[in-house]
Coordinates of C-alpha atoms in Angstrom, one line a residue:
Chain A
X525 CA 62.8 -18.8 38.1
X526 CA 64.9 -21.7 39.5
X527 CA 64.8 -23.5 36.1
X528 CA 66.3 -20.5 34.5
X529 CA 69.9 -20.9 35.3
X530 CA 70.4 -24.2 33.5
X531 CA 73.6 -24.9 31.6
X532 CA 71.9 -24.5 28.2
X533 CA 70.5 -21.1 29.1
X534 CA 73.8 -19.8 30.3
X535 CA 75.5 -20.8 27.1
X536 CA 72.7 -19.3 25.1
X537 CA 72.8 -16.1 27.0
X538 CA 76.5 -15.8 26.6
X539 CA 76.3 -16.2 22.9
X540 CA 73.6 -13.5 22.7
X541 CA 75.6 -11.1 24.9
X542 CA 78.7 -11.6 22.8
X543 CA 76.7 -10.9 19.6
X544 CA 75.1 -7.8 21.1
X545 CA 78.4 -6.4 22.3
X546 CA 79.8 -7.0 18.7
X547 CA 76.8 -5.1 17.4
X548 CA 77.5 -2.3 19.8
X549 CA 81.1 -2.1 18.7
X550 CA 80.3 -2.3 15.0
X551 CA 77.9 0.6 15.3
X552 CA 80.2 2.7 17.4
X553 CA 83.6 1.8 15.9
X554 CA 83.5 4.0 12.8
X555 CA 82.7 7.1 14.9
X556 CA 85.4 6.3 17.5
X557 CA 87.9 5.8 14.7
X558 CA 86.9 9.2 13.1
X559 CA 87.2 10.9 16.4
X560 CA 90.6 9.4 17.0
X561 CA 91.8 10.4 13.6
X562 CA 90.5 13.9 13.9
X563 CA 92.3 14.4 17.2
X564 CA 95.6 12.8 16.2
X565 CA 98.9 14.1 15.1
X566 CA 99.3 14.0 11.3
X567 CA 102.6 12.1 11.7
X568 CA 100.9 9.4 13.7
X569 CA 98.2 9.1 10.9
X570 CA 100.7 8.7 8.1
X571 CA 102.7 6.1 10.1
X572 CA 99.5 4.1 10.6
X573 CA 99.5 4.3 14.3
X574 CA 96.0 5.5 14.9
X575 CA 93.3 3.0 15.5
X576 CA 90.8 3.8 18.3
X577 CA 92.7 6.3 20.5
X578 CA 94.0 9.6 19.4
X579 CA 97.8 9.6 19.2
X580 CA 99.6 12.8 20.0
X581 CA 96.4 14.6 20.9
X582 CA 96.0 17.8 18.9
X583 CA 93.1 20.0 17.9
X584 CA 94.8 21.4 14.8
X585 CA 92.2 19.9 12.4
X586 CA 89.4 21.5 14.3
X587 CA 91.2 24.8 14.5
X588 CA 91.7 24.7 10.8
X589 CA 88.2 24.0 9.8
X590 CA 87.0 26.7 12.1
X591 CA 89.2 29.2 10.3
X592 CA 87.9 28.0 7.0
X593 CA 85.2 30.5 6.0
X594 CA 83.4 28.1 3.6
X595 CA 82.9 25.6 6.4
X596 CA 81.3 28.1 8.6
X597 CA 79.1 29.3 5.8
X598 CA 78.1 25.8 4.9
X599 CA 77.3 24.9 8.5
X600 CA 75.2 28.0 8.8
X601 CA 73.4 27.1 5.6
X602 CA 72.6 23.7 6.9
X603 CA 71.2 25.1 10.2
X604 CA 69.1 27.5 8.1
X605 CA 67.7 24.7 5.8
X606 CA 67.1 22.4 8.8
X607 CA 65.2 24.9 11.0
X608 CA 63.4 26.6 8.1
X609 CA 62.5 23.3 6.3
X610 CA 61.3 21.6 9.5
X611 CA 59.1 24.6 10.5
X612 CA 57.5 24.9 7.0
X613 CA 57.1 21.1 6.9
X614 CA 55.4 20.9 10.3
X615 CA 53.0 23.7 9.6
X616 CA 52.1 22.4 6.1
X617 CA 51.8 18.8 7.3
X618 CA 49.6 19.8 10.2
X619 CA 47.4 22.0 8.0
X620 CA 46.8 19.1 5.7
X621 CA 46.6 16.3 8.2
X622 CA 44.0 17.9 10.4
X623 CA 41.3 18.2 7.7
X624 CA 42.2 14.9 6.2
X625 CA 41.6 13.2 9.6
X626 CA 38.0 14.3 9.3
X627 CA 36.1 11.8 7.2
X628 CA 33.0 13.9 7.1
X629 CA 34.6 16.4 4.7
X630 CA 33.6 16.1 1.1
X631 CA 36.6 15.1 -1.0
X632 CA 38.5 13.8 1.9
X633 CA 38.8 10.3 0.3
X634 CA 39.9 11.8 -3.0
X635 CA 42.5 13.9 -1.4
X636 CA 43.8 10.8 0.5
X637 CA 44.0 8.8 -2.7
X638 CA 45.9 11.7 -4.3
X639 CA 48.4 11.7 -1.5
X640 CA 48.9 7.9 -1.6
X641 CA 49.2 7.8 -5.3
X642 CA 52.0 10.4 -5.2
X643 CA 53.9 8.2 -2.9
X644 CA 54.2 5.5 -5.5
X645 CA 54.5 7.5 -8.7
X646 CA 56.5 10.7 -9.0
X647 CA 57.8 12.9 -11.6
X648 CA 61.3 11.5 -11.5
X649 CA 64.5 13.4 -11.5
X650 CA 64.3 15.3 -14.8
X651 CA 60.7 16.6 -14.6
X652 CA 61.4 17.7 -11.0
X653 CA 64.5 19.4 -12.0
X654 CA 62.8 21.2 -14.9
X655 CA 60.0 22.3 -12.6
X656 CA 62.3 23.8 -10.1
X657 CA 64.2 25.7 -12.8
X658 CA 61.0 26.9 -14.5
X659 CA 59.7 28.2 -11.2
X660 CA 62.9 30.2 -11.0
X661 CA 63.9 28.5 -7.8
X662 CA 67.3 27.3 -9.0
X663 CA 70.0 29.2 -7.2
X664 CA 67.7 30.3 -4.4
X665 CA 67.4 28.8 -1.0
X666 CA 63.7 28.1 -1.6
X667 CA 64.8 25.2 -3.8
X668 CA 65.9 23.4 -0.7
X669 CA 62.8 24.2 1.3
X670 CA 59.6 24.3 -0.8
X671 CA 59.8 21.0 -2.7
X672 CA 59.9 19.1 0.6
X673 CA 57.2 20.9 2.5
X674 CA 55.2 17.7 2.9
X675 CA 56.4 14.2 3.2
X676 CA 53.6 11.7 2.5
X677 CA 54.7 9.2 5.1
X678 CA 54.9 11.8 7.8
X679 CA 51.5 13.1 6.7
X680 CA 49.9 9.7 7.2
X681 CA 51.6 9.3 10.6
X682 CA 50.1 12.6 11.7
X683 CA 46.6 11.8 10.2
X684 CA 46.5 8.6 12.2
X685 CA 47.6 10.4 15.3
X686 CA 44.9 13.2 14.9
X687 CA 42.3 10.5 14.3
X688 CA 43.1 9.0 17.7
X689 CA 42.4 12.3 19.6
X690 CA 38.9 12.1 21.2
X691 CA 36.4 14.2 19.3
X692 CA 34.6 15.2 22.6
X693 CA 37.4 17.7 23.3
X694 CA 36.8 19.4 19.9
X695 CA 33.1 19.3 20.3
X696 CA 33.4 21.1 23.6
X697 CA 35.6 23.7 22.0
X698 CA 33.2 24.2 19.1
X699 CA 30.4 24.8 21.5
X700 CA 32.6 27.4 23.2
X701 CA 32.7 29.1 19.8
X702 CA 36.3 28.2 18.7
X703 CA 36.9 27.8 15.0
X704 CA 38.8 24.9 13.5
X705 CA 42.0 27.0 13.1
X706 CA 42.0 27.8 16.8
X707 CA 41.1 24.2 17.7
X708 CA 44.1 23.0 15.6
X709 CA 46.4 25.6 17.1
X710 CA 45.3 25.6 20.7
X711 CA 44.1 22.0 21.3
X712 CA 45.1 19.5 18.6
X713 CA 48.7 20.6 18.1
X714 CA 49.5 20.8 21.8
X715 CA 48.0 17.3 22.3
X716 CA 50.1 16.0 19.4
X717 CA 53.5 16.8 20.7
X718 CA 54.8 13.3 20.5
X719 CA 53.7 12.8 16.9
X720 CA 55.0 16.2 15.9
X721 CA 58.3 15.5 17.6
X722 CA 58.6 12.3 15.7
X723 CA 57.9 13.7 12.3
X724 CA 59.9 16.9 13.2
X725 CA 62.9 14.7 13.9
X726 CA 62.6 12.8 10.7
X727 CA 62.2 16.0 8.8
X728 CA 65.1 17.7 10.5
X729 CA 67.3 14.7 9.9
X730 CA 66.3 14.8 6.2
X731 CA 67.2 18.4 5.8
X732 CA 70.4 18.1 7.9
X733 CA 71.6 15.2 5.8
X734 CA 70.5 16.4 2.3
X735 CA 73.2 17.2 -0.2
X736 CA 71.9 16.1 -3.6
X737 CA 69.4 18.9 -4.0
X738 CA 72.0 21.4 -3.0
X739 CA 74.3 19.9 -5.7
X740 CA 71.8 20.3 -8.5
X741 CA 70.0 23.5 -7.5
X742 CA 72.3 25.7 -5.5
X743 CA 75.3 28.0 -5.9
X744 CA 78.5 27.3 -4.0
X745 CA 77.8 29.9 -1.4
X746 CA 74.5 28.3 -0.5
X747 CA 75.9 24.8 -0.2
X748 CA 74.9 22.8 3.0
X749 CA 77.7 21.3 5.1
X750 CA 77.1 17.7 3.7
X751 CA 77.8 18.9 0.2
X752 CA 80.9 20.7 1.5
X753 CA 82.0 17.3 3.0
X754 CA 81.2 15.5 -0.2
X755 CA 83.3 17.9 -2.2
X756 CA 86.2 17.4 0.2
X757 CA 85.9 13.6 -0.1
X758 CA 85.7 13.9 -3.9
X759 CA 88.7 16.1 -3.9
X760 CA 86.8 18.8 -5.8
X761 CA 87.3 21.2 -2.9
X762 CA 90.9 21.9 -1.8
X763 CA 91.7 21.7 1.9
X764 CA 94.9 22.0 3.8
X765 CA 96.1 24.7 1.5
X766 CA 98.1 26.3 4.2
X767 CA 100.2 23.2 4.7
X768 CA 103.1 22.1 2.5
X769 CA 102.2 19.7 -0.2
X770 CA 103.8 16.7 1.5
X771 CA 101.7 17.1 4.5
X772 CA 98.6 17.9 2.5
X773 CA 97.3 14.4 2.2
X774 CA 97.5 13.5 5.9
X775 CA 96.2 16.9 7.1
X776 CA 93.4 16.4 4.6
X777 CA 92.5 13.1 6.4
X778 CA 92.3 14.7 9.8
X779 CA 90.4 17.6 8.4
X780 CA 88.0 15.3 6.7
X781 CA 87.5 13.5 10.0
X782 CA 87.0 16.7 11.8
X783 CA 84.3 17.8 9.3
X784 CA 82.6 14.4 9.6
X785 CA 82.5 14.7 13.4
X786 CA 81.3 18.3 13.5
X787 CA 78.7 17.8 10.9
X788 CA 77.3 14.7 12.5
X789 CA 77.5 15.7 16.2
X790 CA 74.2 17.7 16.4
X791 CA 72.3 14.6 15.3
X792 CA 74.1 12.3 17.7
X793 CA 73.5 14.7 20.5
X794 CA 69.9 15.4 19.7
X795 CA 68.9 11.9 18.9
X796 CA 68.9 10.2 22.3
X797 CA 66.4 12.8 23.6
X798 CA 64.0 12.3 20.8
X799 CA 64.5 8.5 20.5
X800 CA 61.6 7.7 22.8
X801 CA 59.2 9.4 20.3
X802 CA 60.3 8.0 17.0
X803 CA 59.9 4.3 17.8
X804 CA 56.3 5.0 18.6
X805 CA 56.1 7.1 15.4
X806 CA 57.4 4.3 13.3
X807 CA 55.0 1.7 14.7
X808 CA 52.1 4.1 14.3
X809 CA 53.3 4.8 10.7
X810 CA 53.4 1.1 9.9
X811 CA 49.7 0.9 10.6
X812 CA 48.2 1.3 7.2
X813 CA 46.9 4.8 6.4
Chain B
X1098 CA 7.9 19.5 -7.5
X1099 CA 9.3 16.9 -5.3
X1100 CA 12.5 16.9 -7.3
X1101 CA 13.2 20.6 -7.0
X1102 CA 12.4 20.4 -3.3
X1103 CA 15.0 17.7 -3.0
X1104 CA 17.5 19.7 -4.9
X1105 CA 17.1 22.8 -2.8
X1106 CA 17.3 20.6 0.3
X1107 CA 20.6 19.2 -1.0
X1108 CA 21.9 22.6 -1.7
X1109 CA 20.9 23.8 1.7
X1110 CA 22.7 20.9 3.2
X1111 CA 25.7 21.6 1.1
X1112 CA 25.7 25.2 2.2
X1113 CA 25.3 24.2 5.8
X1114 CA 28.1 21.7 5.4
X1115 CA 30.4 24.4 3.9
X1116 CA 29.4 27.0 6.5
X1117 CA 30.2 24.6 9.3
X1118 CA 33.5 23.3 7.9
X1119 CA 34.8 26.2 5.8
X1120 CA 37.8 26.6 8.0
X1121 CA 38.9 23.0 7.5
X1122 CA 38.6 23.5 3.7
X1123 CA 40.6 26.7 4.0
X1124 CA 43.4 24.8 5.8
X1125 CA 43.8 22.5 2.8
X1126 CA 44.3 25.2 0.2
X1127 CA 48.0 25.6 0.6
X1128 CA 48.8 21.9 1.0
X1129 CA 46.7 21.1 -2.1
X1130 CA 48.5 23.8 -4.1
X1131 CA 51.7 22.2 -2.9
X1132 CA 50.7 18.8 -4.0
X1133 CA 49.6 20.0 -7.4
X1134 CA 52.7 22.0 -8.0
X1135 CA 55.4 19.9 -6.6
X1136 CA 54.0 16.4 -7.0
X1137 CA 51.5 16.3 -9.8
X1138 CA 53.0 18.8 -12.3
X1139 CA 56.2 16.8 -12.4
X1140 CA 54.2 13.7 -13.0
X1141 CA 52.7 15.3 -16.1
X1142 CA 56.2 16.5 -16.9
X1143 CA 56.9 12.9 -17.8
X1144 CA 55.3 13.6 -21.2
X1145 CA 58.7 15.0 -22.0
X1146 CA 59.7 11.4 -22.6
X1147 CA 57.5 11.4 -25.7
X1148 CA 58.5 14.9 -26.9
X1149 CA 61.7 16.4 -28.1
X1150 CA 63.3 18.9 -25.8
X1151 CA 64.9 22.1 -27.0
X1152 CA 66.8 24.3 -24.5
X1153 CA 64.9 27.4 -23.7
X1154 CA 61.7 26.2 -25.3
X1155 CA 59.8 25.2 -22.1
X1156 CA 59.8 22.1 -20.0
X1157 CA 57.5 20.1 -22.2
X1158 CA 59.5 19.9 -25.4
X1159 CA 58.7 21.2 -28.8
X1160 CA 57.3 18.3 -30.8
X1161 CA 55.9 14.8 -30.4
X1162 CA 58.3 12.0 -31.2
X1163 CA 56.3 9.0 -30.0
X1164 CA 58.4 6.2 -28.5
X1165 CA 61.6 7.3 -30.1
X1166 CA 63.5 7.7 -26.8
X1167 CA 62.2 4.4 -25.4
X1168 CA 63.4 2.6 -28.5
X1169 CA 66.7 4.4 -28.1
X1170 CA 67.4 3.3 -24.6
X1171 CA 66.1 -0.2 -25.4
X1172 CA 69.0 -0.5 -27.9
X1173 CA 71.5 1.2 -25.6
X1174 CA 73.9 -1.2 -24.0
X1175 CA 74.5 1.3 -21.2
X1176 CA 70.9 1.0 -20.2
X1177 CA 70.9 -2.8 -20.1
X1178 CA 74.1 -2.7 -18.1
X1179 CA 72.5 -0.3 -15.6
X1180 CA 69.4 -2.4 -15.5
X1181 CA 71.4 -5.6 -14.8
X1182 CA 73.4 -3.8 -12.1
X1183 CA 70.3 -2.5 -10.5
X1184 CA 68.8 -6.0 -10.3
X1185 CA 72.0 -7.6 -9.1
X1186 CA 72.6 -5.1 -6.3
X1187 CA 69.0 -5.1 -5.1
X1188 CA 68.8 -8.9 -5.2
X1189 CA 72.0 -9.3 -3.3
X1190 CA 70.8 -6.6 -0.9
X1191 CA 67.5 -8.5 -0.4
X1192 CA 69.2 -11.8 0.2
X1193 CA 71.6 -10.4 2.8
X1194 CA 69.8 -7.5 4.4
X1195 CA 66.4 -9.0 4.6
X1196 CA 67.1 -11.8 7.2
X1197 CA 69.7 -9.9 9.3
X1198 CA 67.2 -7.6 11.0
X1199 CA 64.9 -10.5 11.8
X1200 CA 67.8 -12.4 13.4
X1201 CA 68.9 -9.3 15.2
X1202 CA 65.4 -8.6 16.5
X1203 CA 64.9 -12.2 17.7
X1204 CA 68.3 -12.2 19.5
X1205 CA 67.7 -8.8 21.0
X1206 CA 64.4 -9.9 22.3
X1207 CA 66.2 -12.7 24.2
X1208 CA 68.3 -10.1 26.2
X1209 CA 66.7 -9.9 29.6
X1210 CA 68.8 -7.2 31.0
X1211 CA 66.5 -4.2 30.3
X1212 CA 69.1 -1.5 30.5
X1213 CA 71.6 -3.3 28.3
X1214 CA 68.8 -4.0 25.8
X1215 CA 67.9 -0.3 25.7
X1216 CA 71.5 0.6 25.1
X1217 CA 71.9 -1.8 22.2
X1218 CA 68.7 -0.6 20.7
X1219 CA 69.6 3.0 21.0
X1220 CA 73.0 2.5 19.5
X1221 CA 71.8 0.2 16.7
X1222 CA 69.2 2.8 15.4
X1223 CA 71.7 5.6 15.3
X1224 CA 73.4 4.9 11.9
X1225 CA 70.0 5.4 10.3
X1226 CA 70.2 9.0 11.2
X1227 CA 73.6 9.5 9.6
X1228 CA 73.9 11.2 6.2
X1229 CA 74.9 9.0 3.3
X1230 CA 77.7 11.4 2.7
X1231 CA 79.1 10.8 6.1
X1232 CA 78.7 7.0 5.8
X1233 CA 80.6 6.9 2.5
X1234 CA 83.2 9.4 3.8
X1235 CA 83.8 7.2 6.9
X1236 CA 83.9 4.1 4.7
X1237 CA 86.4 5.6 2.3
X1238 CA 88.7 6.7 5.2
X1239 CA 88.5 3.3 6.9
X1240 CA 89.3 1.6 3.6
X1241 CA 91.9 4.1 2.4
X1242 CA 94.9 2.3 1.0
X1243 CA 97.4 4.7 2.7
X1244 CA 96.0 5.2 6.2
X1245 CA 92.8 3.1 6.5
X1246 CA 92.1 0.9 9.4
X1247 CA 91.3 -2.2 7.3
X1248 CA 94.3 -2.1 5.1
X1249 CA 96.4 -1.4 8.2
X1250 CA 95.0 -4.5 9.8
X1251 CA 95.4 -6.7 6.8
X1252 CA 99.0 -5.5 6.3
X1253 CA 100.0 -6.0 9.9
X1254 CA 98.3 -9.3 10.5
X1255 CA 98.5 -11.1 7.1
X1256 CA 101.1 -9.0 5.3
X1257 CA 98.6 -8.2 2.5
X1258 CA 99.5 -5.2 0.3
X1259 CA 97.1 -2.3 0.6
X1260 CA 93.9 -2.8 -1.5
X1261 CA 92.1 0.2 -3.1
X1262 CA 88.7 -1.1 -2.0
X1263 CA 86.6 1.9 -3.2
X1264 CA 88.0 1.8 -6.7
X1265 CA 88.0 -1.9 -7.5
X1266 CA 84.8 -3.1 -9.1
X1267 CA 84.7 -6.5 -7.4
X1268 CA 84.2 -4.9 -3.9
X1269 CA 81.5 -2.4 -5.0
X1270 CA 78.5 -4.6 -4.4
X1271 CA 79.7 -5.9 -1.1
X1272 CA 80.4 -2.4 0.1
X1273 CA 77.0 -1.2 -1.0
X1274 CA 75.3 -4.1 0.8
X1275 CA 77.3 -4.0 4.0
X1276 CA 76.9 -0.3 4.5
X1277 CA 73.2 -0.9 4.2
X1278 CA 73.5 -3.6 6.8
X1279 CA 75.3 -1.2 9.1
X1280 CA 72.9 1.7 8.5
X1281 CA 69.5 0.0 8.6
X1282 CA 69.7 -3.3 10.6
X1283 CA 68.7 -1.7 13.9
X1284 CA 66.1 0.5 12.4
X1285 CA 64.3 -2.3 10.4
X1286 CA 64.4 -4.5 13.5
X1287 CA 62.0 -2.1 15.3
X1288 CA 59.1 -3.5 13.3
X1289 CA 60.0 -7.1 14.1
X1290 CA 60.6 -6.3 17.7
X1291 CA 57.2 -4.7 17.9
X1292 CA 55.7 -7.8 16.4
X1293 CA 57.6 -10.0 18.9
X1294 CA 56.4 -7.9 21.8
X1295 CA 52.8 -8.5 20.6
X1296 CA 53.1 -12.3 20.9
X1297 CA 50.9 -13.6 23.8
X1298 CA 53.0 -14.7 26.8
X1299 CA 50.7 -17.7 27.1
X1300 CA 52.2 -19.2 24.0
X1301 CA 55.7 -19.2 25.5
X1302 CA 54.4 -20.5 28.8
X1303 CA 52.7 -23.4 27.0
X1304 CA 55.9 -24.1 25.1
X1305 CA 57.9 -24.1 28.3
X1306 CA 55.4 -26.4 30.0
X1307 CA 55.8 -28.8 27.0
X1308 CA 59.5 -28.7 27.7
X1309 CA 60.7 -26.5 24.9
X1310 CA 64.1 -24.8 25.6
X1311 CA 64.7 -21.2 24.4
X1312 CA 66.0 -22.2 21.0
X1313 CA 63.0 -24.4 20.4
X1314 CA 60.8 -21.5 21.6
X1315 CA 62.3 -19.3 19.0
X1316 CA 61.7 -21.8 16.2
X1317 CA 58.3 -23.0 17.3
X1318 CA 56.7 -19.8 18.8
X1319 CA 58.6 -16.6 17.9
X1320 CA 59.3 -17.2 14.2
X1321 CA 55.8 -18.7 13.4
X1322 CA 54.1 -15.8 15.3
X1323 CA 56.0 -13.1 13.4
X1324 CA 55.7 -14.9 10.0
X1325 CA 52.9 -12.6 8.8
X1326 CA 55.1 -9.5 9.5
X1327 CA 58.0 -11.2 7.8
X1328 CA 55.9 -12.0 4.7
X1329 CA 54.5 -8.5 4.4
X1330 CA 57.9 -6.9 4.6
X1331 CA 59.4 -9.4 2.2
X1332 CA 56.8 -8.8 -0.4
X1333 CA 57.1 -5.0 0.0
X1334 CA 60.8 -5.2 -0.2
X1335 CA 60.5 -7.1 -3.5
X1336 CA 58.1 -4.4 -4.6
X1337 CA 60.8 -1.8 -4.0
X1338 CA 63.5 -3.7 -5.8
X1339 CA 64.2 -1.0 -8.4
X1340 CA 64.5 1.8 -5.9
X1341 CA 68.1 1.5 -4.7
X1342 CA 69.9 4.1 -2.6
X1343 CA 70.6 6.4 -5.5
X1344 CA 72.5 8.9 -3.5
X1345 CA 74.8 6.2 -2.1
X1346 CA 75.6 4.8 -5.4
X1347 CA 76.3 8.2 -6.8
X1348 CA 78.7 8.9 -3.9
X1349 CA 80.5 5.5 -4.4
X1350 CA 80.6 5.9 -8.2
X1351 CA 84.0 6.2 -9.7
X1352 CA 84.9 5.8 -13.4
X1353 CA 86.9 2.6 -12.5
X1354 CA 84.0 0.9 -10.9
X1355 CA 81.3 2.1 -13.3
X1356 CA 81.0 -1.4 -14.9
X1357 CA 79.1 -2.5 -11.8
X1358 CA 78.1 0.7 -10.1
X1359 CA 76.1 2.3 -12.9
X1360 CA 72.4 1.8 -12.0
X1361 CA 69.3 3.1 -13.6
X1362 CA 69.1 6.2 -11.4
X1363 CA 72.7 7.2 -11.9
X1364 CA 72.3 6.7 -15.6
X1365 CA 69.3 9.1 -15.6
X1366 CA 71.3 11.5 -13.6
X1367 CA 74.3 11.4 -16.0
X1368 CA 72.4 11.5 -19.3
X1369 CA 69.9 14.0 -18.0
X1370 CA 71.6 16.5 -15.8
X1371 CA 75.2 16.1 -16.7
X1372 CA 74.7 15.7 -20.5
X1373 CA 71.4 17.6 -20.6
X1374 CA 69.7 14.9 -22.6
X1375 CA 66.5 15.7 -20.9
X1376 CA 64.0 13.7 -23.0
X1377 CA 66.1 10.6 -23.1
X1378 CA 66.7 10.6 -19.4
X1379 CA 63.0 11.3 -18.7
X1380 CA 62.1 8.2 -20.8
X1381 CA 64.5 6.0 -18.8
X1382 CA 63.2 7.5 -15.6
X1383 CA 59.5 7.0 -16.6
X1384 CA 60.2 3.4 -17.6
X1385 CA 61.8 2.5 -14.3
X1386 CA 59.1 4.4 -12.4
X1387 CA 56.3 2.4 -14.2
X1388 CA 58.1 -0.9 -13.5
X1389 CA 58.4 0.3 -9.9
X1390 CA 54.8 1.1 -9.5
X1391 CA 53.8 -2.3 -11.1
X1392 CA 56.1 -4.1 -8.7
X1393 CA 54.8 -2.2 -5.6
X1394 CA 51.1 -2.5 -6.5
X1395 CA 51.4 -6.2 -7.4
X1396 CA 53.4 -7.1 -4.4
X1397 CA 51.0 -5.2 -2.2
X1398 CA 48.1 -7.0 -3.8
X1399 CA 49.8 -10.4 -3.2
X1400 CA 50.5 -9.3 0.4
X1401 CA 46.9 -8.4 1.0
X1402 CA 45.7 -11.7 -0.5
X1403 CA 48.1 -13.8 1.5
X1404 CA 48.2 -12.0 4.8
X1405 CA 45.3 -9.6 4.7
X1406 CA 47.8 -6.8 5.3
X1407 CA 49.4 -4.4 3.0
X1408 CA 50.6 -0.8 3.0
X1409 CA 47.6 0.7 1.4

């Protein structure tokens, strides 16, 4: 250890720490800026005074989006899609992953090939769009949920995880007279919490962030919050109607920031708790399926 | 005699097999239906590229037209522009965003303060979880000519007049690439970090005994040891060249930057969904899908041959 604190090492370490602090700042800066803008006085924004601290602290923008009925509706829609979509996806993925983890089954290899092939070749935008509309899902909330019931990458992560569970436990359960449905529900799923948390997080983030499918399949009242935000950014959705036209632009900026903050907050809050799982999930997933 | 015996034996075995595992087969019913309906039917839907579509006459068109739509887009300057743009953006993206996560992972690995390392890791992964809509919304606010941070800074420090970054074509590619850097550097670095963690400590020890300093250790131990990982990811990235972040481009697209921002996917979106030219758009989509699958499978084959490792 004595040799460690040489001059060269100290310089090297300093450079690395400077770089890492820069990375930290770069990753956090946009959020801090948005937070500052969303909490600032519109006059301070228009005079270009706001950088990383809110100037003239006010909660007007938040008050306004919370009185905005469409925002609430969109937020509720997003929660619905995220919870519903994640649940459906976890159930369907487990139902497929468990049998696929058993190589004794006839057709297991074919099914695996079918899954992998569909990862690399897909219908493309138009055939998918025509399928959804021919199924009559356009304009229903199912259009957001059903097409994404199974993600192939998540499926492969879960198959690999299920394969790593010792078969002795299942054999004991089989001797005790449990069927495979019960084994899956009562033994395999509880043992797979880390893997399920990982793919559950990926799935939840996917549903939370999705806007494009809402854009092409849904009616305005069913829009998720990201599409609401995108429409504000595009200027296709009017905001700040209550204010005079001169203030509109600046109020619009702070409202935009407030929507950005509120629509991203759940992920930022949830994410540190689940972080320990997903790194594991990614490295498991990178092992070939 | 022996033959029939064998057959009945086999049938008995099959019956036994099914009796034993029927629940596992039953589990697969819904997922298989899902795959057929939502993954495989759209694949067959691609035949629309060879058929003429008529509104209200089904999803598979009304009559065969052969390669008409393929010939059409081959002669369409808008297609070639989108094709060029796709290649330019993905090549630029590869050149810039391929090495950065490697450098980041190597440097992060040199941080010995465990807590600090964890904090940097946690924060650097986070942007990966942010919606593209939010990323572009933040970007457009930070670059806004009237109130954005960057223009404010440029004006106060250098006295530069506000620039409309989001609208001017010359900034589009940089903005696309740099937002990718911001969003995915930390995330991609996870794989390299895992590879670095797997390097045997003996190698570093030996290098130290030979008198290598830390920079030399990076160049003579760390980088050569993670070279297989780097190669696999490089080849796979090349394979995914045509699949750009479609949603991001769509969000950044404005009529004034369309010269550089129209990529194959946005072209499919505009001709297909906005102008309802379904067959034409399907043909373009199918073409880029096939090129994509050729790129992925050949790069995977190369990766397997060179490094013994691929994704499937």
